[in-house]
PDB file of C-alpha atoms in Angstrom:
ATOM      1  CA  UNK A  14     175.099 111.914  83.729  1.00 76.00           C
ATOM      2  CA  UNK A  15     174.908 108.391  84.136  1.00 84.00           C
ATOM      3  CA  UNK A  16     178.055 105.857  83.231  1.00 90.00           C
ATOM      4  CA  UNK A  17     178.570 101.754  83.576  1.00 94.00           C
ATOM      5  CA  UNK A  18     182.276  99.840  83.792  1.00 95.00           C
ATOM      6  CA  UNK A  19     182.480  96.237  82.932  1.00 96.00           C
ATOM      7  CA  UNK A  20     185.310  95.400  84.749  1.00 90.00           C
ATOM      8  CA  UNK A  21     186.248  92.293  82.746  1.00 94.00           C
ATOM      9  CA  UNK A  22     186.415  92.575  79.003  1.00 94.00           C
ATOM     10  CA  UNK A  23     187.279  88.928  78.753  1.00 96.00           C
ATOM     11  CA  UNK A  24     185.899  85.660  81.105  1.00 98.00           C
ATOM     12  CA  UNK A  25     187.136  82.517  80.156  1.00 97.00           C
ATOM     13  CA  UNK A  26     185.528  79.768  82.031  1.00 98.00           C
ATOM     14  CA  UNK A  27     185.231  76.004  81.600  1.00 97.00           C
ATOM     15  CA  UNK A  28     181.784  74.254  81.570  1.00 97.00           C
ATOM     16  CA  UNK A  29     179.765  73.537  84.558  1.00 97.00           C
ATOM     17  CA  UNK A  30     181.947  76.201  86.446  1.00 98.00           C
ATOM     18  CA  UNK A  31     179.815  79.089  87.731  1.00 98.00           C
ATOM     19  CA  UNK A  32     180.351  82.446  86.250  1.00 98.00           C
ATOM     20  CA  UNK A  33     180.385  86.016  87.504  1.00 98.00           C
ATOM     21  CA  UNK A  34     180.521  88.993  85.266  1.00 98.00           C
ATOM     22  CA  UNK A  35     180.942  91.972  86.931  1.00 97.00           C
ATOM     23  CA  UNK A  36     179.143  95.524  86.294  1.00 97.00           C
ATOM     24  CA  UNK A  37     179.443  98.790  88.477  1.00 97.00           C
ATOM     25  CA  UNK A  38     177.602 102.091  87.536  1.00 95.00           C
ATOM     26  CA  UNK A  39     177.629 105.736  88.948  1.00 93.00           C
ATOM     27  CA  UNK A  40     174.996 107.911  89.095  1.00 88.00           C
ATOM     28  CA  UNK A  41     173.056 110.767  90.723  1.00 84.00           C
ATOM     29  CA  UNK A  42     169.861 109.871  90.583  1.00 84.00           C
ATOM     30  CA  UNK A  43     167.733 106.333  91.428  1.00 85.00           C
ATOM     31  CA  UNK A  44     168.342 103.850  88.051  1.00 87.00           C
ATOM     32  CA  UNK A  45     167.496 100.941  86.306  1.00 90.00           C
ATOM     33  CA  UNK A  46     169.536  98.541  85.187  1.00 92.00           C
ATOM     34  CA  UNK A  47     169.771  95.930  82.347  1.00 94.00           C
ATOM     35  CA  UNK A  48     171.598  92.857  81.247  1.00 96.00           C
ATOM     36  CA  UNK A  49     171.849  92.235  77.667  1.00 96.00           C
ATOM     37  CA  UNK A  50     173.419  89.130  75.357  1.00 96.00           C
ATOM     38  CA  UNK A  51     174.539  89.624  71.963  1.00 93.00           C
ATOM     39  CA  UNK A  52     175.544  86.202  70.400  1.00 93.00           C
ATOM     40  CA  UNK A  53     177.898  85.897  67.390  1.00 88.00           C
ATOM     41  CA  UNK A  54     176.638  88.076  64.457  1.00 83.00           C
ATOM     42  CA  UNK A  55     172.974  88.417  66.295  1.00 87.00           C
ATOM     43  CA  UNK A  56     171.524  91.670  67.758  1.00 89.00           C
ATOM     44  CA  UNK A  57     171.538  92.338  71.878  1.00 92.00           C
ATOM     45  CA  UNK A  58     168.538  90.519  73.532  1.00 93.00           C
ATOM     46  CA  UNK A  59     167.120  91.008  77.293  1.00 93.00           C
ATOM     47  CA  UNK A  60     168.466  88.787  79.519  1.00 95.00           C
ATOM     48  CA  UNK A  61     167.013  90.894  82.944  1.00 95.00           C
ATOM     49  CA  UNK A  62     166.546  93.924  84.177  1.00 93.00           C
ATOM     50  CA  UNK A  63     166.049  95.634  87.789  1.00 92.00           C
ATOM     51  CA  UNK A  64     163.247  98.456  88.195  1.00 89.00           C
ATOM     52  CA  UNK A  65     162.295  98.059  92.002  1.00 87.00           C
ATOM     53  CA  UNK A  66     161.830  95.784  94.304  1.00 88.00           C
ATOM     54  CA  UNK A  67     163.716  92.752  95.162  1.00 90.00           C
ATOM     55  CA  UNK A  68     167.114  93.520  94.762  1.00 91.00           C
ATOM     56  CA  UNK A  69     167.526  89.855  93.614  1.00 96.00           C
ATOM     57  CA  UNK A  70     166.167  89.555  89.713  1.00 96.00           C
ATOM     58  CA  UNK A  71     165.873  85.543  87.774  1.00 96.00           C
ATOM     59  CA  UNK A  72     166.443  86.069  84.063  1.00 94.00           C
ATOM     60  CA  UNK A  73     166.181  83.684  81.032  1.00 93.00           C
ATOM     61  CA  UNK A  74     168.844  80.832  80.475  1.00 92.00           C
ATOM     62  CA  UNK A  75     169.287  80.745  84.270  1.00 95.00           C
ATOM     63  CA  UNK A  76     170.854  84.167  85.140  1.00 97.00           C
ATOM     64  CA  UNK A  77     170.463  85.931  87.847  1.00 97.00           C
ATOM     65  CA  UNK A  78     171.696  89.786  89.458  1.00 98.00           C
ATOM     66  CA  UNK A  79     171.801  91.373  92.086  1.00 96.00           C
ATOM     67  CA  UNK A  80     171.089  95.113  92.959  1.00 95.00           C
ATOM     68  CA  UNK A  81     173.787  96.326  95.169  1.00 94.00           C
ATOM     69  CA  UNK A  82     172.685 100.601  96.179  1.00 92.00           C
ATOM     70  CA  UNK A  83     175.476 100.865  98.375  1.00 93.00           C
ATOM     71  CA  UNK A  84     178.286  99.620  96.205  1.00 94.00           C
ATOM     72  CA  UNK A  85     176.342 100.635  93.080  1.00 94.00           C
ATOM     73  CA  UNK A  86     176.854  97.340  91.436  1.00 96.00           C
ATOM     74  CA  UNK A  87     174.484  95.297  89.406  1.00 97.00           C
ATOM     75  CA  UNK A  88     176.876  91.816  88.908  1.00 97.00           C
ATOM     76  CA  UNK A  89     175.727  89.376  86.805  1.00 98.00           C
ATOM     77  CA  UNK A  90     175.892  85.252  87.875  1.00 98.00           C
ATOM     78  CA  UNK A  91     175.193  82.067  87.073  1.00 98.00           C
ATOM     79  CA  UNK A  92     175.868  78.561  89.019  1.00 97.00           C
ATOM     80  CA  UNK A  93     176.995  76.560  86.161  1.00 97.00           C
ATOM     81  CA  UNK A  94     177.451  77.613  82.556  1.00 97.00           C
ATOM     82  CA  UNK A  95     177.254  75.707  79.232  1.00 97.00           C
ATOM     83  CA  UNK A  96     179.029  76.123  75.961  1.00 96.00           C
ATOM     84  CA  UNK A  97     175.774  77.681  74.420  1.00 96.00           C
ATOM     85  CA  UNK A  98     176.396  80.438  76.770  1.00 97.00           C
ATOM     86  CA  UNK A  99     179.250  82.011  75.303  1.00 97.00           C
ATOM     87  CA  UNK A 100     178.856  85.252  74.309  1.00 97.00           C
ATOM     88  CA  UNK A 101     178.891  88.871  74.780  1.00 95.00           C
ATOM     89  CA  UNK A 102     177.296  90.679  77.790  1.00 97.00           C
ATOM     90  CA  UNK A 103     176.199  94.286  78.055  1.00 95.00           C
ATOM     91  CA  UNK A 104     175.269  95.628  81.081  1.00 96.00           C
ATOM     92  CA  UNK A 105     173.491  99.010  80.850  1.00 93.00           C
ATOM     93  CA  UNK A 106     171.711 101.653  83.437  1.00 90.00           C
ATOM     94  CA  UNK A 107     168.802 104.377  82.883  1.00 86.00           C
ATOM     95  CA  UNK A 108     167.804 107.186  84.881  1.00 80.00           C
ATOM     96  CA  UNK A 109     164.473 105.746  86.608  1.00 73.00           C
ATOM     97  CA  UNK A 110     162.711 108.778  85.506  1.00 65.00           C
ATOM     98  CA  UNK A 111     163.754 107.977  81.982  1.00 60.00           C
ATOM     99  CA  UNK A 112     162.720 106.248  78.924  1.00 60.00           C
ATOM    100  CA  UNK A 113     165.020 103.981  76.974  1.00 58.00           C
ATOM    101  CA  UNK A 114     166.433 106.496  74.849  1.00 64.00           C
ATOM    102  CA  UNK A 115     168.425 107.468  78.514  1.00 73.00           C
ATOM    103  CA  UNK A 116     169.988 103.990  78.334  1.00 84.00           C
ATOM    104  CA  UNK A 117     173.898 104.066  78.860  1.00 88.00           C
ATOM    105  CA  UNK A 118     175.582 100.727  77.828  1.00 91.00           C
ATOM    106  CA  UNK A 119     179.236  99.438  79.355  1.00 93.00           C
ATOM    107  CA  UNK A 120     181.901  98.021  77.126  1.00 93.00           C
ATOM    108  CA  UNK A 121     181.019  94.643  77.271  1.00 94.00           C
ATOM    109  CA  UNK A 122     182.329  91.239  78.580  1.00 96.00           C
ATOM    110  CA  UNK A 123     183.119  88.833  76.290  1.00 96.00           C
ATOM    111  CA  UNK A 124     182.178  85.146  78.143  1.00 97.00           C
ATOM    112  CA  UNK A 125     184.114  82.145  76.327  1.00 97.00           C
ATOM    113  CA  UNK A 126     183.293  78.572  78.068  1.00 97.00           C
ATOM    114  CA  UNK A 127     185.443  76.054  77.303  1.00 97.00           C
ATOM    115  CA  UNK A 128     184.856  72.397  77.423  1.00 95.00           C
TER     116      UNK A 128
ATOM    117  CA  UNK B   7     157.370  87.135  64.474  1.00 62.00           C
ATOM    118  CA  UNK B   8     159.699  89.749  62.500  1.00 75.00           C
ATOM    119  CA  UNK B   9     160.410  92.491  65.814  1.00 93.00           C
ATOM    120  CA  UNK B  10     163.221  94.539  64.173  1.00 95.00           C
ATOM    121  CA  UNK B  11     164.361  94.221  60.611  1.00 95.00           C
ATOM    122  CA  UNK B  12     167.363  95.634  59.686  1.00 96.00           C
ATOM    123  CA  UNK B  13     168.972  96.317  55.884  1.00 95.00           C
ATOM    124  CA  UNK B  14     171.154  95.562  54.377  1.00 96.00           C
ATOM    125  CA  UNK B  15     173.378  92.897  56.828  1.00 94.00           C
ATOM    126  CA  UNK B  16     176.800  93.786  55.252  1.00 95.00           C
ATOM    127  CA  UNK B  17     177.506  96.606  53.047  1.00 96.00           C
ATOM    128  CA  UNK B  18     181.124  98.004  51.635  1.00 97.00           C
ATOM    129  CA  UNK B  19     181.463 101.693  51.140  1.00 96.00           C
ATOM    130  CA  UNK B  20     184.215 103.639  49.447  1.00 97.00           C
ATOM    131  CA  UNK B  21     185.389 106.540  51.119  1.00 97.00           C
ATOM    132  CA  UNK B  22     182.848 109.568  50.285  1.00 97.00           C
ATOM    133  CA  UNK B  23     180.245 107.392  48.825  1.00 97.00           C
ATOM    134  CA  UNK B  24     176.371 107.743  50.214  1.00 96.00           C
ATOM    135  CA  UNK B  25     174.502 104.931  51.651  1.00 96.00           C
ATOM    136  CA  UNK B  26     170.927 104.405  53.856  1.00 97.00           C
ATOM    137  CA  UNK B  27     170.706 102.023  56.670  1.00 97.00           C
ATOM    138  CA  UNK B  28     166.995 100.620  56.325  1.00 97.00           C
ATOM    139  CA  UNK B  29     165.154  99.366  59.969  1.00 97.00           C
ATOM    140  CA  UNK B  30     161.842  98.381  60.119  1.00 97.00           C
ATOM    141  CA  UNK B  31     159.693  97.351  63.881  1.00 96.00           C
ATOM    142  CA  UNK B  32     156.270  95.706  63.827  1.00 95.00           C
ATOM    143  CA  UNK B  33     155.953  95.873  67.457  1.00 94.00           C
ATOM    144  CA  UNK B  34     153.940  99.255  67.445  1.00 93.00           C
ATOM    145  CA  UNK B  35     156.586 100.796  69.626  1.00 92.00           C
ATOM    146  CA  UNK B  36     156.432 105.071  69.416  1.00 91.00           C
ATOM    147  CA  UNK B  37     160.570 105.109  70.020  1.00 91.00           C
ATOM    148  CA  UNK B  38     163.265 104.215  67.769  1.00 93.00           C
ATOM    149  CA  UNK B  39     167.172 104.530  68.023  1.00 93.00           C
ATOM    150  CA  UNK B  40     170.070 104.220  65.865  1.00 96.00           C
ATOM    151  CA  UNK B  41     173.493 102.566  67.648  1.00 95.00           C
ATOM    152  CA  UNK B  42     176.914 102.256  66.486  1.00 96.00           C
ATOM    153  CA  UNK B  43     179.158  99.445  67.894  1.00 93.00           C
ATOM    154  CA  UNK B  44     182.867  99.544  68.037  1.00 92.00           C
ATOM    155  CA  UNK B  45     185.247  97.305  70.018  1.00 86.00           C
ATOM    156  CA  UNK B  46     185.830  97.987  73.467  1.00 83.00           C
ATOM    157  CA  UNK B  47     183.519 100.631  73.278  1.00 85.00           C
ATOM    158  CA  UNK B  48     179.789  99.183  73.662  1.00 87.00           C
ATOM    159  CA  UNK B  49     177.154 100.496  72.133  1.00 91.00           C
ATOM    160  CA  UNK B  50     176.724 104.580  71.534  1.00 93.00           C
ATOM    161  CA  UNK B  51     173.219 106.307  70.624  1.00 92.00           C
ATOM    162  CA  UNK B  52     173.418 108.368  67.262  1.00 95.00           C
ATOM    163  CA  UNK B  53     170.105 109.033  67.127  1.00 95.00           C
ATOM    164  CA  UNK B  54     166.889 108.360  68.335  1.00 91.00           C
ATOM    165  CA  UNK B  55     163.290 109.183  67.286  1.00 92.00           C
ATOM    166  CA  UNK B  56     160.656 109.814  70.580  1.00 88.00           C
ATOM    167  CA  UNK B  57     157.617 109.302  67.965  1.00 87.00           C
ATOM    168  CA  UNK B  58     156.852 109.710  64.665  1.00 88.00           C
ATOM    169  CA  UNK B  59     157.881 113.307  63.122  1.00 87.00           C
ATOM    170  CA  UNK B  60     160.555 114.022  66.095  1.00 90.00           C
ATOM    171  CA  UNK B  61     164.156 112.989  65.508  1.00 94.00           C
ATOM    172  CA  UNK B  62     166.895 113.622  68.397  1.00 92.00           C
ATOM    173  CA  UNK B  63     170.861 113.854  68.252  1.00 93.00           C
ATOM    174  CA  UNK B  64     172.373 110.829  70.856  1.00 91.00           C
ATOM    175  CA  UNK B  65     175.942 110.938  71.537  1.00 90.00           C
ATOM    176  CA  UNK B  66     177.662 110.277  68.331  1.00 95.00           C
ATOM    177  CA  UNK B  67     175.825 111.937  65.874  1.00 96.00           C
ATOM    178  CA  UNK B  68     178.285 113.939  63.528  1.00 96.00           C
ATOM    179  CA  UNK B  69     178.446 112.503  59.701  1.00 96.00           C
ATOM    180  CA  UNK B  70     174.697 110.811  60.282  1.00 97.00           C
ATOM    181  CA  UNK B  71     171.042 111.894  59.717  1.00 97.00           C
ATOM    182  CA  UNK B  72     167.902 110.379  59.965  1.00 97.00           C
ATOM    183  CA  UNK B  73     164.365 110.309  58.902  1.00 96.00           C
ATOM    184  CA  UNK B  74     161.519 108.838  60.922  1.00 95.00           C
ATOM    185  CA  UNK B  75     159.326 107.795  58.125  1.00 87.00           C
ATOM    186  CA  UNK B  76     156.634 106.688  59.911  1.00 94.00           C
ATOM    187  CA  UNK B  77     156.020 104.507  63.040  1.00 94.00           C
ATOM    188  CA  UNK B  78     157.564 101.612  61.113  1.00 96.00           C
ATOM    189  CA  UNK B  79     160.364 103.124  59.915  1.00 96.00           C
ATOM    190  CA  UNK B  80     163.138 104.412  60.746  1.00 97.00           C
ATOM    191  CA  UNK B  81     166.565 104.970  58.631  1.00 97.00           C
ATOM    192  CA  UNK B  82     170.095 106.006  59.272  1.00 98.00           C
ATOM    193  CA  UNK B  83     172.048 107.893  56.279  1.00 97.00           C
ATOM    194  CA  UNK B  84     175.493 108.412  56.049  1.00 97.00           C
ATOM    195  CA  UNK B  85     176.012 111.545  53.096  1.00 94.00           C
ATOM    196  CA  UNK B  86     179.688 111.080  52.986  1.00 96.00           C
ATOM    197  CA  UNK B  87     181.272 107.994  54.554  1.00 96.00           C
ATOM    198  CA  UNK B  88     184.875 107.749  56.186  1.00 97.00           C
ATOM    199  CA  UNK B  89     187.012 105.224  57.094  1.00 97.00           C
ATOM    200  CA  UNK B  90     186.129 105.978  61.152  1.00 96.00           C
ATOM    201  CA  UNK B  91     181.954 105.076  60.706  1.00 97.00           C
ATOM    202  CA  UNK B  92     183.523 101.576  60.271  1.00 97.00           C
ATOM    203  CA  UNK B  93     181.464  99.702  62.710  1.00 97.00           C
ATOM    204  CA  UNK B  94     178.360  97.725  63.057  1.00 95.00           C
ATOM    205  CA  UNK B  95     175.178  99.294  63.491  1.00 97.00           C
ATOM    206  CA  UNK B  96     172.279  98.608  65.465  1.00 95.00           C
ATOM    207  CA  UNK B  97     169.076  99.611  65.491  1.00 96.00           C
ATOM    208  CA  UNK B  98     166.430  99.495  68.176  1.00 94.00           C
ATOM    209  CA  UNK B  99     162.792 100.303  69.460  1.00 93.00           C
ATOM    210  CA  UNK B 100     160.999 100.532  72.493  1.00 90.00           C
ATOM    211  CA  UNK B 101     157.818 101.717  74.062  1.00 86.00           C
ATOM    212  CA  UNK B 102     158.379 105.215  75.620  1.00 74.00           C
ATOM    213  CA  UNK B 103     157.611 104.338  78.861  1.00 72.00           C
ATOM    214  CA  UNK B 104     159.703 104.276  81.707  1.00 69.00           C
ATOM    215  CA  UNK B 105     161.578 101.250  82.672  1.00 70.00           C
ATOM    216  CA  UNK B 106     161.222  99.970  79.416  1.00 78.00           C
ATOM    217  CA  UNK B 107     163.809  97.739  77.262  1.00 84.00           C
ATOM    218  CA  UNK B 108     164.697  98.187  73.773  1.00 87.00           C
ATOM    219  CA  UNK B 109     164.689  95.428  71.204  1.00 91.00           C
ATOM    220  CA  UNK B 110     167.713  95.425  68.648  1.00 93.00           C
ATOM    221  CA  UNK B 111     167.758  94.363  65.147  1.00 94.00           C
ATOM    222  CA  UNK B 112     170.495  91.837  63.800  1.00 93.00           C
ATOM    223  CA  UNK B 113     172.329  94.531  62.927  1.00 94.00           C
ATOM    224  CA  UNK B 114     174.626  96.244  59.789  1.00 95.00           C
ATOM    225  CA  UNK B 115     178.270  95.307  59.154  1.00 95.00           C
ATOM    226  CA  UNK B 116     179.436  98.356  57.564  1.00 97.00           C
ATOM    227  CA  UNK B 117     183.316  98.889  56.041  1.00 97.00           C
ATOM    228  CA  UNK B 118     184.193 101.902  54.973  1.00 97.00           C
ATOM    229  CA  UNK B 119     187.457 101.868  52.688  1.00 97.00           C
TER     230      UNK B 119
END
């Protein structure tokens, strides 16, 4: 069985700061691992994902995460935020064998960026 | 382009009344899921369908069923609602391949009084 911990249910952070959200999973067997953003009353979208490869991985709006095996973390970051990007972040891990349906979401962060 | 439609948006129920969470894809994806969202809790699988004609249990499914109706379609129903399936529900599809993400509807605000 697979499991994720957001560490942070709540970043505050004012604009142009940078941002890191953290995200730490456990599991037995390889994974993949997502980032998702659900704004206000919207459905979660993509924001990146890891499958293999460079443990380094560029998503949309200018986020970034890194892979980390050995301390089984998958943090989320970006260099300088803007008020758009407040919201609520999912981070979420599948087996690498699996299929979505194995997806296991964490609790969420809740971003706020002030002005 | 539509992705995943979800209906109805909001919806109040009274406690032991019947209701059927519509979700429609035009993606062409085989898999479909059901989610439930509470606070603090992220989002938990009630059920998921693999392909058209197979339904599975996730992790929450007690006091739900669903029908895959066909590759389209794919509803939640909730015979006898109580005041803990308060909670907004998702649903999703994906391709059933591995590695693959799954792309959510807007989602159902659902009160249960």
């Amino acid at each position: 069985a697979q499991s994720v911990t957001q560490l942070d249910s709540q970043v505050p952070v004012f604009e142009e700061a940078p941002v890191e959200l953290r995200c730490n999973y456990s599991s037995s067997v390889s994974v993949y691992l997502f980032w998702y953003v659900q704004y206000p009353n919207q459905g979660l979208q993509l924001l990146l994902k890891y499958l293999s490869g460079s443990t380094l991985v560029k998503g949309i709006n200018g986020f970034e995460a890194e892979f980390n095996k050995s301390q089984t973390s998958f943090h989320l970051r970006k260099p300088s935020v803007h008020i758009s990007d407040t919201a609520e972040y999912f981070c979420a891990v599948s087996e690498s064998a699996g299929s979505a349906r194995q997806l296991t979401f964490g609790s969420g962060t809740q971003l706020t960026v002030l002005p | 382009n539509a992705g995943v439609t979800q209906t109805p948006k909001f919806q109040v129920l009274k406690t032991g009344q019947s209701m059927t969470l519509q979700c429609a894809q035009d993606m062409n994806h085989n898999s479909m899921y059901w989610y439930r969202q509470d606070p603090g809790m992220g989002l938990r699988l009630i059920y998921y369908s693999a392909s058209e004609g197979t339904t599975d249990k996730g992790e929450v499914p007690n006091g739900y069923n669903v029908s895959r109706l066909n590759k389209r379609e794919f509803s939640l129903r909730l015979e006898s609602a109580a005041p803990s399936q308060t909670s907004v529900y998702f649903c999703a599809s994906s391709y059933d391949r591995t590695g693959t993400e799954a792309f959510f509807g807007q989602g159902t605000r659902l009160t249960v009084v």
